[in-house]
XYZ file of C-alpha atoms in Angstrom:
678
model
C 0.002 -0.033 -0.011
C 1.431 3.372 -0.938
C 1.790 5.896 1.918
C -0.674 8.783 1.968
C 2.330 10.968 2.842
C 4.994 12.099 0.354
C 7.825 14.600 0.615
C 9.166 17.153 -1.879
C 12.383 19.207 -1.805
C 12.221 22.919 -2.542
C 15.831 24.118 -2.208
C 16.616 23.798 1.509
C 12.968 23.224 2.565
C 11.437 19.783 2.811
C 7.681 19.812 2.242
C 5.741 16.964 3.831
C 2.383 16.474 2.004
C -0.589 14.423 3.085
C -3.014 13.081 0.456
C -5.548 11.020 2.368
C -9.002 11.871 0.931
C -11.629 12.963 1.743
C -10.503 14.942 4.806
C -6.880 13.915 5.439
C -7.947 12.124 8.608
C -5.042 11.246 10.945
C -5.079 7.444 10.507
C -2.182 5.191 11.369
C -0.530 5.541 7.910
C -0.674 9.346 8.057
C 0.810 9.437 11.590
C 3.630 7.068 10.569
C 4.246 9.145 7.412
C 4.527 12.374 9.408
C 7.036 10.731 11.761
C 9.069 9.409 8.836
C 8.961 12.854 7.125
C 10.352 14.625 10.168
C 13.041 11.911 10.569
C 14.006 12.446 6.921
C 14.385 16.241 7.455
C 16.472 15.796 10.585
C 18.833 13.283 9.008
C 19.667 15.487 6.014
C 21.960 18.476 6.758
C 20.975 20.227 3.522
C 17.351 20.482 4.825
C 17.049 23.639 6.941
C 13.253 23.946 7.340
C 10.047 21.911 7.021
C 6.558 22.731 5.745
C 3.586 20.439 6.446
C 0.622 20.808 4.125
C -2.226 18.747 2.651
C -3.573 18.054 -0.798
C -7.289 18.005 -1.432
C -9.933 20.177 0.048
C -8.578 20.503 3.593
C -5.761 20.390 6.142
C -5.980 17.447 8.598
C -9.665 17.657 9.695
C -9.300 15.324 12.735
C -8.725 11.857 14.053
C -9.793 8.796 12.029
C -13.081 8.057 13.759
C -13.129 4.541 12.290
C -10.258 3.734 14.652
C -12.295 4.591 17.783
C -12.850 1.574 19.989
C -10.208 -0.497 18.163
C -6.805 -1.510 19.554
C -4.405 1.441 18.967
C -1.698 1.115 16.301
C 1.469 3.151 16.693
C 2.733 5.693 16.359
C 0.040 7.376 18.433
C -0.717 11.000 17.589
C 0.889 12.343 20.795
C 4.123 10.404 19.946
C 4.108 11.716 16.363
C 3.546 15.332 17.503
C 6.192 15.210 20.217
C 8.776 14.137 17.597
C 7.612 16.932 15.310
C 7.805 19.617 17.999
C 11.215 18.387 19.168
C 12.764 19.222 15.774
C 15.423 21.933 15.998
C 14.704 22.912 12.391
C 11.672 25.207 12.026
C 8.452 23.332 11.119
C 5.597 25.381 9.532
C 1.958 24.186 9.257
C 0.400 25.450 6.004
C -3.392 25.429 6.579
C -6.327 25.539 4.179
C -9.865 24.204 4.586
C -10.269 23.212 8.230
C -7.696 22.269 10.899
C -9.931 20.552 13.399
C -9.319 18.358 16.412
C -6.180 16.272 15.802
C -5.506 18.540 12.806
C -5.410 21.581 15.040
C -3.160 19.671 17.413
C -0.753 18.981 14.526
C -0.696 22.751 13.846
C -0.030 23.436 17.512
C 2.912 21.104 17.593
C 4.465 22.910 14.574
C 6.701 25.862 15.448
C 4.782 28.215 13.106
C 1.303 28.268 11.576
C 0.264 30.099 8.337
C -3.176 29.841 6.775
C -5.237 31.119 3.898
C -7.998 33.637 4.896
C -10.825 31.071 4.260
C -9.378 28.491 6.676
C -10.959 27.556 10.016
C -9.411 26.081 13.115
C -10.889 24.389 16.165
C -10.931 21.651 18.734
C -14.433 20.164 18.470
C -13.731 16.936 20.503
C -16.149 18.152 23.182
C -19.022 17.553 20.648
C -18.135 13.851 20.824
C -18.086 13.903 24.605
C -14.216 14.057 24.634
C -11.375 16.547 25.052
C -8.287 16.828 22.807
C -5.980 13.920 23.599
C -2.724 14.862 21.864
C -1.738 17.701 24.261
C -4.058 20.217 22.597
C -5.352 21.358 26.010
C -1.764 21.984 27.132
C -0.197 23.520 24.043
C -3.072 25.860 23.138
C -3.312 27.799 26.452
C 0.504 28.132 26.555
C 0.298 29.704 23.070
C -2.843 31.883 23.232
C -3.681 32.116 26.982
C -6.355 30.354 29.050
C -9.101 32.934 28.292
C -8.740 32.501 24.497
C -8.302 28.718 24.807
C -11.424 27.991 26.954
C -14.142 28.517 24.297
C -12.180 26.561 21.686
C -11.718 23.544 24.015
C -14.873 23.577 26.162
C -17.489 24.718 23.566
C -15.743 23.355 20.506
C -16.917 25.756 17.751
C -14.282 26.483 15.119
C -12.922 29.985 14.528
C -11.992 31.798 11.359
C -8.366 32.298 10.260
C -8.737 36.038 11.011
C -9.796 35.322 14.604
C -7.031 32.680 14.970
C -4.502 35.317 13.939
C -5.974 37.836 16.424
C -5.572 35.478 19.391
C -2.091 34.351 18.331
C -3.003 30.861 17.105
C -1.744 31.809 13.579
C 1.493 33.630 12.787
C 0.507 34.872 9.336
C -2.346 34.891 6.798
C -1.124 34.079 3.305
C -2.487 34.366 -0.250
C -5.677 32.327 -0.865
C -4.222 30.855 -4.053
C -0.524 30.527 -3.209
C -0.390 28.769 0.111
C 2.427 26.323 -0.901
C 4.756 29.005 -2.137
C 4.037 31.503 0.611
C 4.505 28.823 3.336
C 7.960 27.864 1.835
C 8.971 31.500 1.761
C 7.804 31.927 5.382
C 9.775 28.830 6.412
C 12.922 30.172 4.773
C 12.569 33.453 6.700
C 12.801 31.502 9.972
C 15.955 29.500 9.276
C 18.700 30.024 11.787
C 16.375 31.439 14.460
C 15.663 29.505 17.714
C 12.467 27.571 17.200
C 9.432 28.617 19.415
C 7.676 25.554 20.873
C 4.046 25.851 22.063
C 4.754 23.501 24.948
C 7.282 26.113 26.327
C 4.954 29.142 25.849
C 3.870 31.235 28.836
C 0.624 32.867 27.641
C -1.240 30.597 30.099
C -0.168 32.880 32.968
C -3.462 34.815 32.528
C -5.297 31.996 34.335
C -2.882 32.218 37.246
C -3.051 36.001 37.520
C -6.836 35.952 37.323
C -8.201 32.566 38.462
C -11.817 33.950 38.146
C -11.493 33.410 34.358
C -12.647 29.776 34.845
C -15.664 30.463 37.057
C -16.757 33.335 34.857
C -16.584 31.098 31.810
C -18.636 28.412 33.569
C -21.274 30.965 34.597
C -21.503 32.436 31.096
C -21.845 29.077 29.353
C -23.747 27.204 32.054
C -26.845 26.565 29.914
C -24.890 25.184 26.971
C -22.812 22.919 29.229
C -25.553 21.658 31.539
C -25.438 17.904 32.010
C -22.350 17.419 29.804
C -19.154 15.889 31.371
C -16.683 16.902 28.628
C -16.858 20.694 28.977
C -15.969 20.547 32.621
C -13.070 18.186 31.934
C -11.926 20.604 29.246
C -11.927 23.537 31.737
C -10.025 21.395 34.234
C -7.388 20.555 31.600
C -6.943 24.192 30.478
C -6.616 25.205 34.153
C -3.959 22.471 34.648
C -1.953 24.027 31.825
C -1.371 27.080 34.015
C -0.819 25.215 37.296
C 1.361 22.279 36.228
C 4.633 21.808 34.321
C 3.942 20.703 30.687
C 4.689 16.975 31.165
C 2.358 16.793 34.197
C -0.355 18.734 32.411
C -0.194 16.232 29.490
C -0.514 13.365 31.975
C -3.606 15.124 33.456
C -5.092 15.540 29.965
C -4.547 11.813 29.213
C -6.241 10.876 32.469
C -9.250 13.117 31.818
C -9.411 11.935 28.160
C -9.292 8.255 29.207
C -12.133 8.714 31.705
C -14.347 10.397 29.082
C -13.460 7.860 26.342
C -14.626 4.945 28.468
C -17.685 6.740 29.867
C -21.269 6.385 28.626
C -21.604 10.078 27.534
C -18.833 9.880 24.862
C -20.197 6.535 23.664
C -23.660 8.139 23.364
C -22.332 11.198 21.509
C -20.269 9.135 19.123
C -23.332 6.971 18.508
C -25.231 10.150 17.643
C -22.464 11.360 15.374
C -22.827 8.241 13.212
C -26.607 8.191 13.612
C -27.031 11.631 12.084
C -25.044 10.573 9.038
C -26.950 7.261 8.671
C -30.336 8.994 8.971
C -29.759 10.760 5.646
C -29.388 7.468 3.788
C -32.516 5.616 2.552
C -31.600 1.975 2.636
C -33.677 0.761 -0.362
C -32.931 3.655 -2.733
C -29.845 3.406 -4.967
C -27.260 6.100 -4.267
C -27.163 7.086 -7.935
C -30.964 7.818 -8.149
C -31.348 10.956 -10.362
C -32.658 13.868 -8.334
C -35.297 16.460 -9.189
C -33.808 19.942 -9.571
C -35.406 22.251 -7.011
C -34.994 25.835 -8.289
C -38.174 27.375 -6.900
C -40.388 26.545 -3.889
C -44.008 27.381 -3.201
C -45.422 27.650 0.313
C -49.108 27.705 1.144
C -49.817 29.591 4.384
C -47.859 32.630 5.661
C -48.564 31.963 9.343
C -45.869 31.089 11.929
C -45.213 27.690 10.355
C -45.394 28.702 6.661
C -43.212 31.790 7.243
C -40.658 29.812 9.191
C -40.491 27.113 6.493
C -40.081 29.778 3.771
C -37.103 31.284 5.624
C -35.142 28.040 5.385
C -35.280 28.167 1.597
C -34.724 31.932 1.312
C -31.597 31.605 3.580
C -30.286 28.902 1.237
C -30.733 31.213 -1.761
C -33.827 29.402 -3.183
C -36.634 31.642 -4.424
C -40.003 31.186 -2.674
C -43.562 32.101 -3.699
C -45.757 32.259 -0.632
C -49.530 32.077 -0.863
C -52.267 33.294 1.471
C -56.033 33.702 1.150
C -56.212 37.304 2.368
C -53.941 40.295 1.733
C -53.813 41.144 5.463
C -52.589 37.707 6.457
C -49.993 37.808 3.634
C -48.717 41.244 4.770
C -48.575 40.154 8.379
C -46.665 36.928 7.486
C -44.048 38.664 5.306
C -43.585 41.391 7.884
C -42.928 38.711 10.598
C -40.303 37.080 8.383
C -38.525 40.375 7.845
C -38.612 41.034 11.608
C -37.113 37.621 12.291
C -34.343 38.239 9.788
C -33.597 41.695 11.224
C -33.417 40.200 14.768
C -30.816 37.705 13.455
C -28.881 40.557 11.850
C -28.975 42.544 15.168
C -27.255 39.552 16.880
C -24.533 39.787 14.222
C -25.441 36.403 12.660
C -26.190 37.964 9.246
C -25.571 41.295 7.493
C -28.250 43.817 6.477
C -27.303 42.960 2.894
C -28.052 39.287 3.504
C -31.456 40.194 4.992
C -32.307 42.128 1.751
C -30.982 39.249 -0.380
C -33.211 36.754 1.373
C -36.368 38.965 1.308
C -35.612 39.769 -2.327
C -36.117 36.118 -3.182
C -39.679 36.136 -1.790
C -42.761 36.595 -3.931
C -46.023 36.993 -1.932
C -49.265 36.103 -3.773
C -52.956 35.495 -3.373
C -53.227 33.447 -6.608
C -52.780 29.607 -6.825
C -51.711 30.078 -10.514
C -48.541 31.820 -9.325
C -47.298 28.420 -7.986
C -47.538 26.824 -11.474
C -43.762 26.812 -12.147
C -42.600 25.715 -8.697
C -40.539 22.523 -8.365
C -41.733 21.869 -4.837
C -44.838 23.139 -3.044
C -45.265 22.736 0.751
C -48.630 23.355 2.383
C -48.625 24.617 5.947
C -52.382 25.148 6.487
C -54.799 24.185 9.313
C -54.494 20.544 10.521
C -57.720 19.234 9.013
C -57.855 16.403 6.447
C -60.644 18.081 4.523
C -58.799 21.400 4.264
C -55.548 19.699 3.226
C -57.214 17.522 0.546
C -58.910 20.574 -0.850
C -55.489 22.329 -1.050
C -53.842 19.360 -2.742
C -56.690 19.028 -5.233
C -56.131 22.706 -6.259
C -52.364 22.268 -6.447
C -52.764 19.187 -8.641
C -54.629 21.343 -11.146
C -52.163 24.244 -11.336
C -48.627 23.031 -10.463
C -46.530 21.675 -13.361
C -46.072 17.931 -13.886
C -43.014 16.481 -12.173
C -43.153 18.892 -9.236
C -43.257 17.546 -5.687
C -46.228 18.277 -3.465
C -45.522 18.135 0.285
C -47.554 18.473 3.454
C -46.246 19.866 6.722
C -48.795 17.817 8.710
C -47.641 16.585 12.103
C -49.926 13.544 12.294
C -52.396 13.233 9.384
C -52.310 10.324 6.875
C -50.096 11.271 3.903
C -51.551 8.375 1.798
C -55.066 9.826 2.164
C -53.842 13.333 1.321
C -52.175 11.945 -1.792
C -55.532 10.565 -3.049
C -56.644 14.151 -3.685
C -54.119 14.271 -6.573
C -53.467 12.427 -9.846
C -49.759 12.184 -8.824
C -49.582 10.264 -5.560
C -45.946 9.310 -6.396
C -44.974 12.948 -6.075
C -46.591 13.436 -2.691
C -44.780 13.160 0.693
C -44.702 14.696 4.161
C -42.139 17.334 5.145
C -42.860 17.760 8.867
C -40.889 20.877 10.072
C -40.719 21.597 13.795
C -41.678 24.958 15.314
C -40.063 27.485 15.062
C -39.290 26.049 11.606
C -36.478 28.542 10.811
C -34.639 27.504 13.953
C -35.403 23.827 14.735
C -32.986 21.386 13.078
C -35.269 18.351 12.621
C -37.209 17.509 9.452
C -39.314 14.367 9.480
C -39.612 13.194 5.895
C -42.746 11.064 5.615
C -42.702 8.453 2.890
C -46.134 7.611 1.528
C -46.772 4.123 0.174
C -46.710 5.550 -3.384
C -43.916 8.125 -2.867
C -41.327 7.679 -5.708
C -37.673 6.989 -4.977
C -36.455 10.137 -6.766
C -38.922 12.258 -4.801
C -37.733 10.910 -1.466
C -34.044 11.097 -2.445
C -34.553 14.709 -3.567
C -36.187 15.599 -0.205
C -33.278 14.100 1.730
C -30.675 15.958 -0.345
C -32.642 19.197 -0.077
C -32.897 18.888 3.704
C -29.083 19.126 3.916
C -29.077 22.167 1.560
C -31.389 24.060 3.943
C -29.463 23.068 7.035
C -31.854 20.442 8.412
C -31.190 17.030 9.996
C -33.681 14.703 8.283
C -35.025 11.283 9.193
C -37.458 9.159 7.167
C -40.736 8.023 8.708
C -43.446 5.764 7.419
C -47.097 6.782 7.503
C -48.651 6.257 10.930
C -50.483 8.588 13.381
C -47.926 11.101 14.704
C -45.093 9.593 12.598
C -42.040 8.931 14.832
C -41.779 11.900 17.173
C -45.334 12.796 18.077
C -46.334 9.132 18.203
C -43.813 8.558 20.990
C -44.620 11.911 22.620
C -48.241 11.004 22.988
C -47.253 8.016 25.182
C -45.255 10.244 27.455
C -48.124 12.772 27.647
C -50.679 10.075 28.500
C -48.527 9.019 31.506
C -47.881 12.609 32.568
C -51.615 13.289 32.626
C -52.345 9.984 34.468
C -49.548 10.609 37.032
C -51.057 13.938 38.194
C -54.461 12.334 38.548
C -52.939 9.682 40.744
C -51.262 12.217 43.082
C -47.960 13.235 41.528
C -47.278 16.972 41.675
C -47.258 18.349 38.161
C -44.072 20.330 38.944
C -42.408 17.121 40.008
C -43.274 15.584 36.654
C -41.639 18.546 34.955
C -38.673 18.500 37.286
C -37.982 14.877 36.648
C -37.577 15.574 32.928
C -35.453 18.674 33.599
C -33.134 16.618 35.828
C -32.942 13.931 33.129
C -31.697 16.720 30.760
C -34.755 17.943 28.775
C -35.069 21.680 28.335
C -38.581 21.592 29.728
C -41.281 19.274 31.029
C -44.721 18.551 29.531
C -46.667 21.021 31.673
C -44.186 23.839 31.127
C -44.406 23.026 27.447
C -48.151 23.199 27.582
C -48.003 26.639 29.163
C -45.470 27.880 26.572
C -47.545 26.660 23.612
C -50.908 27.756 25.129
C -53.216 25.415 26.935
C -56.209 26.751 24.940
C -54.912 25.432 21.606
C -57.788 23.396 20.214
C -60.092 24.248 23.173
C -63.802 24.184 22.342
C -64.353 27.546 24.154
C -67.247 26.258 26.324
C -66.327 26.809 30.068
C -69.303 24.591 31.201
C -67.900 21.565 29.364
C -64.988 20.104 31.350
C -63.773 16.603 30.417
C -59.994 17.016 31.036
C -57.719 18.977 33.317
C -56.711 21.254 30.433
C -60.368 22.129 29.815
C -60.744 22.786 33.594
C -57.806 25.267 33.453
C -59.167 26.994 30.303
C -62.569 27.363 31.952
C -60.993 29.590 34.652
C -58.908 31.559 32.127
C -55.579 29.795 32.812
C -54.359 29.716 29.185
C -50.674 29.545 29.790
C -47.713 31.948 29.775
C -49.468 34.455 27.526
C -52.191 34.867 30.220
C -49.680 35.053 33.035
C -51.090 31.756 34.372
C -51.539 28.202 33.182
C -50.364 25.148 35.114
C -47.984 27.648 36.748
C -48.293 31.286 37.835
C -45.857 33.579 36.009
C -44.257 36.823 37.025
C -43.143 39.661 34.696
C -39.929 37.824 33.843
C -41.998 34.662 32.986
C -40.510 32.808 35.986
C -42.854 30.008 37.049
C -44.165 29.085 40.463
C -46.615 26.223 41.180
C -50.151 27.371 41.728
C -52.393 26.389 44.683
C -55.463 26.970 42.522
C -54.253 24.427 39.919
C -53.369 21.936 42.673
C -56.973 22.188 43.902
C -58.418 21.999 40.323
C -56.428 18.724 39.803
C -57.468 17.293 43.163
C -61.165 18.055 42.524
C -60.959 16.606 38.979
C -59.203 13.437 40.239
C -61.880 12.929 42.928
C -64.663 13.372 40.384
C -62.990 10.755 38.158
C -62.627 8.382 41.106
C -58.799 8.529 41.220
C -57.280 7.871 44.628
C -54.338 10.191 45.371
C -51.062 8.742 46.633
C -47.394 9.785 47.028
C -45.469 8.981 43.798
C -41.635 8.770 43.839
C -39.497 10.547 41.271
C -38.160 7.164 40.127
C -41.718 6.005 39.302
C -42.382 9.287 37.435
C -39.236 8.816 35.408
C -39.895 5.175 34.486
C -43.544 5.810 33.608
C -42.691 8.808 31.399
C -39.774 7.267 29.508
C -40.244 3.532 29.320
C -43.524 3.743 27.330
C -41.708 5.946 24.817
C -39.101 3.236 24.341
C -41.839 0.667 23.986
C -43.573 2.768 21.299
C -40.171 3.166 19.585
C -39.923 -0.638 19.498
C -43.318 -0.861 17.873
C -42.312 1.790 15.261
C -39.289 -0.346 14.393
C -41.328 -3.558 14.321
C -43.813 -1.944 11.880
C -40.997 -0.597 9.703
C -42.064 3.001 10.312
C -38.424 3.917 11.030
C -35.509 2.524 9.049
C -33.306 2.036 12.078
C -33.312 2.618 15.856
C -30.687 5.387 15.545
C -33.130 7.359 13.271
C -35.507 7.506 16.249
C -32.655 8.916 18.361
C -31.956 11.518 15.715
C -35.640 12.606 15.735
C -35.813 12.918 19.496
C -32.515 14.744 19.933
C -33.201 17.324 17.247
C -36.978 17.789 17.520
C -37.817 17.311 21.227
C -34.703 18.197 23.265
C -33.888 14.666 24.367
C -30.434 15.167 25.958
C -27.630 14.469 23.447
C -25.311 12.985 26.078
C -27.688 9.976 26.523
C -27.643 9.203 22.811
C -31.431 9.373 22.293
C -34.269 7.165 23.656
C -33.260 3.923 21.923
C -29.588 4.209 22.692
C -30.416 5.169 26.321
C -32.584 2.046 26.523
C -29.670 -0.028 25.280
C -27.434 1.572 27.926
C -29.744 0.766 30.834
C -30.668 -2.693 29.419
C -33.874 -3.631 27.557
C -34.623 -6.113 30.355
C -34.678 -3.215 32.798
C -37.232 -1.370 30.564
C -39.463 -4.494 30.275
C -39.345 -5.123 34.088
C -40.241 -1.443 34.724
C -43.187 -1.522 32.323
C -44.529 -4.668 33.917
C -44.041 -3.292 37.459
C -46.288 -0.324 36.543
C -48.842 -2.483 34.697
C -47.993 -0.901 31.315
C -48.031 -2.761 27.960
C -44.831 -4.379 26.593
C -44.598 -4.859 22.841
C -43.622 -8.335 21.525
C -40.659 -6.764 19.666
C -39.271 -5.220 22.851
C -39.828 -8.378 24.899
C -38.200 -10.594 22.232
C -35.102 -8.334 22.062
C -34.846 -8.175 25.874
C -35.247 -11.959 26.246
C -32.479 -12.563 23.700
C -30.160 -10.095 25.507
C -30.059 -7.887 22.397
C -30.044 -4.135 21.932
C -31.756 -1.761 19.441
C -28.551 -0.304 18.030
């Protein structure tokens, strides 16, 4: 096998080049090649400097993830980098594309770093539940200081080359099109000078002079880091870089890394990393299926949902025609979209010019005929089968042949909607989550007649508009809402049996959800779908609506809210629930938090098992992707199905039986066989 690393001589400079597509991952052969390249430079007196660069679209973009969990093969990355840094001839990293994770650690071990302006650098290991493991947490703070290092290591978002230069991570920005030549020239300018080694830097003294840096960082990023182990380990490692000699700091990093690598959180987050990639593949559709070209999109409905959906396409540079029935609704919808864009611009996430660009691609209309030349039309109208079928019938008449017709329904039968058209093969569900311009998840619902090219196009398009997509079959509530309904049933039952509704919410908050079911009800509005008759009370929600407790917007729902929308449990609601439970003949008892947790989460796993058994999801990991991106299931548990694997399917079955709840045959069979979902 030929090595992915080759060397070239340019006068007195040896250039070590990696060609390991697609992203120059730091696999064993690359690590060995780097070590050999440095040895070659050191053994030749006519070589006075070294440049390390990569062919293809990027610098080293990280570790070879396929090696995770396998026995390590030498040289390890730390060994290779120590040899590189020990060189007494200047070594220059020439960076284009992205230098991420192990790639950034390679750059840190070089004596100098130059990059093209479009490059990005970062240490995203924390997103896989890890920290850098090749001395990145020790070299970086010594080079740029603890304050600049913390967000890179503990949050993990990459930074631009310009920002990297500002903090001292880069020595020079070079020409976008002449990286190789500029890097060689830079290397020549450093010959004969003592080499600066990151491991010997002293910028990390800022954390010693002002130890508050670490607590302030924790306080500022508390919400992002809640529940995750890796960010705290990252902070600890950066702190150690200021308090310990380099060799001891590296030992500390290895110890923290090892603990994370063998823990359940990193396993869960690595599972999710692969799950998200797998979810975009449709198993029974050939990879070379020709796609439908989507140049123009139509949206029906300019309300919250329709407007949010439209923004995804506008932001991706795809023209949108948006249809409403009345001018007033159309004006209100487009004004809201502009306001949302301007709010994003105010936060510095887009420029005023980009706002105008996006809005300039929008055509508002009151005429169905204006949708005739769209390649995809998505309806986001009222959740009623009759209304939706009426809309699809009209679309079928006016929209050109070969265009895709999609429904944003969250639970209605896509097959029945498709019967309103003469082109059922071109109909599918595109279930966006609210707010649609923010939420990452897109449930792509495959009808029984949906064509392969239509589904493949939808999956490809989801990536183009920045969504994480998962395919669902046609069943009530699809994947996400179908499982949610099981959790909601138990939440409602628990409070009738005596559990405090705030305890139900708190159990889910403690598990890692952003909010519980009753908080969520208050946020959305308890009166959604209410029949408006205060004398007719058949549920607790109706009882709350009858006394004007509509949720946050009314200042009171399940909870009472102050001006800052802070919640406190309500005595009135406690009484309403007790009266309702008595009327229904429910005896009240004390219910432990463990029982609440089991009864909320185990039925969801059971429903997930049924979804798999019926073939409504392609794979268990797709269900995890849906719940992490659409419903706030905590990432560090890997999603409901992976979490069930972690605690053991036999534990789930025993818990369901203990509480007298149904167990699906599929779940029982898997548990009895000692198998897992993933």
